[in-house]
């Protein structure tokens, strides 16, 4: 099993290109199931999760080809010959459940295994089921699979989510594009990935308004057609690499970065003493002077501070001056990186969904273990500022969400290499 070796060596300088968003691409790919005509995605990230979704779509009968070294995905679902999303594929990745809504809408039936992914909490399917049943679906759980059917077709409805779930909003929005009548989603998620999906669906002929707000209205249509759509910039990869110069010092320009994707995150960086400047090519980030300031962080649905940047932010705050409190409100079990950071000399106390971080002057290199996707990259960031060598083990999580992480950090002066087992 591969590991990553990082040797802390001071300030970084240069440019890092930011890829298309993993979470957006994984949502856009199942949209091909809504139409018989081709859907082409450009600016696609080259990640293992994308390969998993490709395998899932192909298992259903879709054709998926990656072009231009994987940055273009050409898909066609003109011949869907299987309506069962098998456990062996779905267990690898949470986003696999996003085939449920499109298959139900187009085929009238679907059997989808309960999903897998990172071990960061239960992340149940209840809101997905609630929304699809409101559209007229009949869903039964049998032997670990959701058996869904819509014998009378899907019909528009007013659906108010108890929580602004990104996945449920995406699944129900896709299903509603082919439902009869009007669907209104209340307390809908507002993430940029939702806006990107709505934009793609509109190119396919869907009638959607209000994406990016808590209320989305979908007027169902009889059919959708093909389209070509660029995947939005990955705001989590962007935020992650913005933290590299914040932690290690120096100045780095993030190519393709946009403030509107990471507004709440930038506010916390500013409070910590990190300068973020817009450029013609993206965002430039530098630590203003000396140690960063302690700041308190509470994760929230967009436009709040992203849960997917909490682990990376904790790595920064481990060397801040003062005491920081991080509150995780989205997923339970999302402080598993804390004990590993403590192996590097960090001072962290975890009580339930709250972590208290007392900054230390210097972290020390140590062997550590990645527990999930974002935790793995948080340990790499911490290692950039640590004295000596850090070996991050079990980095297969990393390849699910970051392409060429070693190459990107090497390009700005980091001493990092992959050790293949």
C-alpha positions as MATLAB code, in Angstrom:
seq = 'XXXXXXXXXXXXXXXXXXXXXXXXXXXXXXXXXXXXXXXXXXXXXXXXXXXXXXXXXXXXXXXXXXXXXXXXXXXXXXXXXXXXXXXXXXXXXXXXXXXXXXXXXXXXXXXXXXXXXXXXXXXXXXXXXXXXXXXXXXXXXXXXXXXXXXXXXXXXXXXXXXXXXXXXXXXXXXXXXXXXXXXXXXXXXXXXXXXXXXXXXXXXXXXXXXXXXXXXXXXXXXXXXXXXXXXXXXXXXXXXXXXXXXXXXXXXXXXXXXXXXXXXXXXXXXXXXXXXXXXXXXXXXXXXXXXXXXXXXXXXXXXXXXXXXXXXXXXXXXXXXXXXXXXXXXXXXXXXXXXXXXXXXXXXXXXXXXXXXXXXXXXXXXXXXXXXXXXXXXXXXXXXXXXXXXXXXXXXXXXXXXXXXXXXXXXXXXXXXXXXX';
ca = [
       0.000    0.000    0.000;
       1.461    3.387   -1.038;
       2.589    6.029    1.435;
       3.652    9.679    1.125;
       6.970   10.988    2.471;
       7.099   14.712    3.295;
      10.119   16.612    4.581;
       9.346   20.059    5.995;
      11.537   22.587    4.199;
      10.116   26.073    4.549;
       8.328   28.543    2.255;
       6.569   27.609   -0.988;
       6.426   29.637   -4.209;
       4.806   29.198   -7.612;
       1.495   28.167   -9.147;
      -0.891   25.237   -8.635;
      -3.630   24.510  -11.203;
      -6.978   23.571   -9.617;
      -8.908   20.685  -11.173;
     -12.610   20.311  -11.867;
     -14.700   19.496   -8.795;
     -14.873   15.831   -7.810;
     -18.236   16.249   -6.075;
     -19.684   18.140   -9.038;
     -18.424   15.623  -11.602;
     -19.784   12.671   -9.610;
     -23.183   14.390   -9.643;
     -23.077   15.347  -13.310;
     -22.143   11.871  -14.542;
     -25.429   10.172  -13.476;
     -27.335   12.906  -15.355;
     -26.466   10.989  -18.530;
     -29.046    8.391  -17.421;
     -31.803   10.986  -17.929;
     -31.373   11.120  -21.724;
     -30.829    8.850  -24.704;
     -28.552   11.497  -26.226;
     -24.830   11.999  -25.432;
     -23.622   14.074  -22.479;
     -20.030   15.326  -22.575;
     -18.231   16.746  -19.542;
     -15.062   18.814  -19.901;
     -12.597   19.837  -17.131;
     -13.187   16.469  -15.451;
     -10.820   15.545  -12.589;
      -8.719   12.404  -12.968;
      -9.532   10.519   -9.775;
     -10.306    6.999   -8.600;
     -13.853    8.054   -7.615;
     -14.487    9.111  -11.217;
     -13.326    5.678  -12.361;
     -15.701    4.082   -9.847;
     -18.653    6.097  -11.170;
     -17.585    5.205  -14.712;
     -17.670    1.501  -13.823;
     -21.102    1.890  -12.218;
     -22.603    3.646  -15.243;
     -21.074    1.070  -17.583;
     -22.569   -1.729  -15.471;
     -25.990   -0.192  -16.146;
     -25.386   -0.175  -19.902;
     -24.114    3.386  -20.387;
     -21.138    4.057  -22.640;
     -18.397    6.155  -21.011;
     -15.154    7.150  -22.728;
     -12.441    9.330  -21.248;
     -10.676   11.580  -23.743;
      -7.822   14.088  -23.547;
      -6.039   12.185  -20.795;
      -9.240   11.812  -18.795;
     -10.196   15.487  -18.714;
     -13.139   14.921  -21.070;
     -15.846   12.342  -20.351;
     -18.035   11.380  -23.306;
     -21.137    9.470  -22.151;
     -24.194    7.958  -23.782;
     -27.104    6.147  -22.129;
     -29.122    5.257  -25.223;
     -29.246    1.602  -24.190;
     -29.733    1.141  -20.446;
     -29.995   -2.644  -20.120;
     -29.635   -3.079  -16.349;
     -31.473   -1.344  -13.525;
     -29.487   -2.795  -10.600;
     -26.630   -0.777   -9.079;
     -24.626   -3.568   -7.496;
     -23.161   -3.522   -3.977;
     -19.657   -4.423   -5.196;
     -19.404   -1.040   -6.944;
     -21.711    1.134   -4.832;
     -19.966    0.207   -1.544;
     -16.817    1.997   -2.701;
     -18.354    5.447   -2.927;
     -21.212    7.397   -1.370;
     -22.069    9.299   -4.568;
     -23.136    6.045   -6.248;
     -26.622    6.598   -4.808;
     -27.106    9.437   -7.311;
     -28.106    6.961  -10.023;
     -31.350    6.290   -8.118;
     -33.277    9.438   -9.083;
     -32.316    9.456  -12.782;
     -33.074    5.751  -13.297;
     -36.393    6.033  -11.488;
     -37.351    9.054  -13.611;
     -36.409    7.572  -16.980;
     -37.002    3.832  -16.504;
     -39.692    3.879  -13.812;
     -37.751    1.465  -11.622;
     -34.332    1.007  -10.016;
     -32.580   -1.229   -7.503;
     -29.657    0.483   -5.794;
     -27.426   -0.847   -3.035;
     -27.010    1.272    0.077;
     -23.770    3.220   -0.497;
     -20.296    3.280    1.044;
     -17.483    5.870    1.093;
     -15.394    7.373    3.890;
     -16.041    6.282    7.483;
     -17.057    9.757    8.658;
     -20.587    9.056    9.814;
     -23.832    7.360    8.885;
     -24.939    9.804    6.161;
     -28.302    8.023    5.759;
     -30.515    7.896    2.665;
     -33.686    8.969    4.473;
     -33.987   12.402    2.813;
     -33.399   10.896   -0.644;
     -36.196    8.401   -0.013;
     -38.461   11.088    1.476;
     -38.080   13.295   -1.595;
     -38.519   10.546   -4.173;
     -41.563    9.122   -2.371;
     -43.088   12.615   -2.416;
     -42.779   12.452   -6.224;
     -44.773    9.213   -6.236;
     -42.060    6.572   -5.956;
     -42.596    3.391   -3.958;
     -39.366    2.416   -2.190;
     -38.650   -0.677   -0.110;
     -35.407   -1.724    1.608;
     -34.619   -5.421    1.081;
     -31.303   -7.187    1.728;
     -29.290   -3.971    1.707;
     -30.833   -2.681   -1.542;
     -33.361    0.068   -2.182;
     -36.042   -1.303   -4.524;
     -37.737    1.697   -6.129;
     -40.534    1.909   -8.653;
     -42.927    4.528   -9.973;
     -45.760    2.563  -11.576;
     -47.749    5.686  -12.354;
     -44.729    7.789  -13.258;
     -43.275   10.562  -11.116;
     -45.433   13.605  -10.382;
     -44.384   17.053   -9.211;
     -44.750   17.941   -5.552;
     -43.771   20.499   -2.925;
     -40.963   18.939   -0.878;
     -39.469   20.535    2.226;
     -36.267   18.919    3.456;
     -35.624   18.839    7.209;
     -31.947   19.383    6.453;
     -30.319   21.041    3.433;
     -28.850   17.767    2.151;
     -26.672   18.121   -0.937;
     -27.130   14.539   -2.122;
     -30.904   14.509   -1.567;
     -31.287   17.846   -3.371;
     -29.286   16.494   -6.332;
     -31.104   13.157   -6.518;
     -34.600   14.627   -6.270;
     -33.807   17.529   -8.624;
     -32.651   15.113  -11.328;
     -35.726   12.926  -10.873;
     -38.051   15.949  -10.979;
     -36.785   17.058  -14.400;
     -38.831   14.246  -15.989;
     -41.745   14.266  -13.523;
     -45.166   15.469  -14.637;
     -45.936   18.937  -13.342;
     -44.048   21.295  -11.053;
     -41.753   20.350   -8.187;
     -40.667   22.834   -5.515;
     -37.730   21.903   -3.281;
     -37.711   23.884   -0.025;
     -34.680   24.081    2.276;
     -32.674   22.889   -0.715;
     -28.877   22.764   -0.564;
     -27.161   25.823   -2.079;
     -23.680   24.444   -2.830;
     -21.893   25.397   -6.079;
     -22.180   21.743   -7.123;
     -25.998   22.117   -7.044;
     -25.767   25.221   -9.248;
     -23.416   23.401  -11.625;
     -25.805   20.433  -11.922;
     -28.779   22.737  -12.565;
     -26.778   24.561  -15.237;
     -25.973   21.274  -16.987;
     -29.570   20.042  -16.749;
     -30.811   23.310  -18.282;
     -28.450   22.732  -21.221;
     -30.122   19.322  -21.564;
     -33.537   20.996  -21.750;
     -34.643   20.937  -18.112;
     -36.657   23.859  -16.708;
     -35.080   24.779  -13.368;
     -35.120   28.048  -11.424;
     -33.808   29.102   -8.022;
     -30.664   26.951   -7.811;
     -28.226   28.575   -5.388;
     -31.151   29.601   -3.146;
     -33.073   27.556   -0.541;
     -36.028   27.108   -2.938;
     -35.637   25.406   -6.317;
     -38.495   25.068   -8.789;
     -38.457   22.373  -11.483;
     -41.039   22.210  -14.244;
     -41.004   18.649  -15.587;
     -40.457   18.023  -19.298;
     -41.130   14.953  -21.458;
     -37.513   14.331  -22.415;
     -34.009   15.715  -22.111;
     -31.442   15.967  -24.889;
     -27.648   15.867  -25.058;
     -25.249   18.628  -24.022;
     -21.628   19.580  -23.372;
     -20.776   21.067  -19.990;
     -17.552   22.108  -18.165;
     -17.199   20.873  -14.567;
     -16.950   23.737  -12.053;
     -13.638   24.367  -10.236;
     -13.103   22.130   -7.183;
     -13.582   24.453   -4.211;
     -12.277   21.829   -1.762;
      -9.063   21.250   -3.697;
      -8.802   25.040   -3.995;
      -9.156   25.546   -0.243;
      -6.741   22.721    0.478;
      -3.939   24.195   -1.622;
      -4.666   27.706   -0.318;
      -3.622   26.319    3.059;
      -0.229   25.101    1.806;
       1.482   28.546    1.864;
      -0.570   29.479    4.939;
       1.022   26.560    6.796;
       4.494   26.413    5.227;
       4.952   30.115    4.446;
       5.614   31.682    1.049;
       3.205   32.737   -1.698;
       1.288   30.493   -4.085;
      -1.135   31.327   -6.918;
      -4.067   28.937   -7.369;
      -4.954   28.877  -11.070;
      -8.710   28.878  -11.696;
      -9.524   29.821   -8.089;
     -12.597   31.951   -7.353;
     -13.471   33.817   -4.141;
     -17.203   33.107   -4.533;
     -16.545   29.370   -4.170;
     -14.740   29.741   -0.814;
     -16.108   32.959    0.738;
     -16.618   31.744    4.330;
     -13.274   29.937    4.233;
     -11.501   33.126    3.077;
     -13.033   35.045    5.993;
     -11.426   32.600    8.430;
      -8.094   32.808    6.612;
      -8.203   36.600    6.862;
      -8.879   36.390   10.603;
      -5.954   33.978   10.943;
      -3.603   36.405    9.226;
      -3.568   34.951    5.714;
      -3.797   37.299    2.730;
      -5.934   36.209   -0.246;
      -5.738   38.294   -3.416;
      -7.659   37.884   -6.660;
      -5.509   37.789   -9.818;
      -6.200   37.505  -13.548;
      -5.541   33.767  -13.294;
      -7.076   32.889   -9.935;
      -6.185   33.549   -6.302;
      -2.838   34.385   -4.682;
      -2.320   33.347   -1.054;
       0.406   34.328    1.416;
       0.883   34.386    5.187;
       1.134   38.010    6.299;
       3.822   37.655    8.988;
       4.827   35.406   11.860;
       2.563   32.730   13.356;
      -1.066   32.602   12.316;
      -3.788   33.691   14.734;
      -6.132   31.238   16.430;
      -9.691   31.304   15.049;
     -12.903   29.430   15.855;
     -14.567   27.421   13.087;
     -18.049   25.917   12.830;
     -18.846   23.794    9.785;
     -22.126   24.628    8.050;
     -23.904   23.939    4.773;
     -22.904   26.308    1.955;
     -22.355   29.263    2.056;
     -20.917   28.476    5.500;
     -17.529   26.917    6.278;
     -17.262   23.555    4.420;
     -17.018   20.357    6.416;
     -14.638   19.095    3.727;
     -12.088   21.761    4.742;
     -12.332   21.243    8.498;
      -9.462   18.722    8.757;
      -7.149   20.886    6.641;
      -8.012   23.984    8.695;
      -7.217   22.072   11.872;
      -3.735   21.372   10.489;
      -3.177   25.132   10.096;
      -4.483   25.931   13.572;
      -2.153   23.381   15.185;
       0.640   25.974   14.863;
      -1.502   29.089   15.500;
      -0.881   31.478   18.371;
      -3.641   30.844   20.916;
      -6.560   28.435   21.288;
      -8.972   27.552   18.465;
     -12.291   25.724   18.760;
     -13.582   23.708   15.807;
     -17.188   22.535   15.861;
     -18.257   19.859   13.374;
     -22.015   20.015   12.726;
     -22.348   18.069    9.465;
     -20.821   14.618   10.054;
     -20.059   12.681   13.214;
     -16.708   10.854   13.472;
     -14.940   13.583   11.546;
     -12.081   14.248   13.967;
     -10.242   10.985   13.327;
      -7.266   12.980   12.035;
      -6.806   14.616   15.466;
      -4.909   11.691   17.094;
      -2.607   11.533   14.068;
      -1.865   15.264   14.272;
      -1.151   14.750   17.964;
       1.504   12.205   16.994;
       3.205   15.156   15.280;
       3.136   17.194   18.492;
      -0.212   18.972   18.122;
      -2.234   19.795   21.253;
      -5.859   18.804   20.576;
      -8.757   17.823   22.841;
     -11.861   16.281   21.266;
     -15.227   16.147   23.034;
     -18.029   14.874   20.804;
     -18.437   17.258   17.880;
     -15.985   19.858   19.225;
     -12.186   19.959   19.012;
     -10.092   22.439   21.013;
      -6.692   23.133   19.445;
      -3.948   24.879   21.402;
      -1.320   26.037   18.942;
       2.300   24.894   19.319;
       5.352   26.620   17.890;
       6.578   23.629   15.898;
       5.187   20.293   14.726;
       7.519   17.284   14.494;
       7.649   14.733   11.695;
       6.264   11.285   12.534;
       4.710    8.198   10.936;
       0.939    8.798   10.700;
      -2.061    7.054    9.174;
      -4.775    8.520    6.933;
      -8.290    7.655    8.091;
     -10.322    9.273    5.310;
      -9.958   11.471    2.231;
      -9.712   14.936    3.805;
      -7.805   13.641    6.838;
      -5.102   12.271    4.548;
      -4.395   15.638    2.932;
      -4.548   17.431    6.297;
      -1.619   15.300    7.454;
       0.336   16.198    4.314;
      -0.309   19.898    4.946;
       0.803   19.592    8.556;
       3.955   17.790    7.401;
       4.896   20.779    5.211;
       5.452   22.793    8.395;
       6.853   19.978   10.549;
      10.466   19.524   11.508;
      11.953   16.423    9.892;
      10.258   13.652    7.931;
       6.609   12.592    8.040;
       5.356    9.378    6.452;
       1.609    9.331    5.733;
       0.375    5.751    5.402;
      -2.822    4.366    3.800;
      -3.021    7.148    1.208;
      -5.411    5.262   -1.069;
      -8.035    7.648    0.339;
      -6.040   10.547   -1.121;
      -6.359    9.330   -4.707;
     -10.153    9.453   -4.423;
     -10.120   13.254   -4.218;
      -6.781   14.753   -5.289;
      -5.062   14.254   -8.625;
      -1.250   14.481   -8.795;
      -0.958   15.859   -5.254;
       2.775   15.166   -5.071;
       3.455   16.787   -8.462;
       1.410   19.879   -7.622;
       3.181   20.429   -4.317;
       6.616   19.613   -5.781;
       6.002   22.353   -8.374;
       5.880   24.989   -5.607;
       8.955   23.696   -3.799;
       7.634   21.097   -1.356;
       9.785   18.051   -0.638;
       7.210   15.317   -1.114;
       7.305   11.931   -2.782;
       5.178    8.807   -3.056;
       6.653    5.577   -1.751;
       5.149    2.623   -3.598;
       4.776   -0.584   -1.659;
];
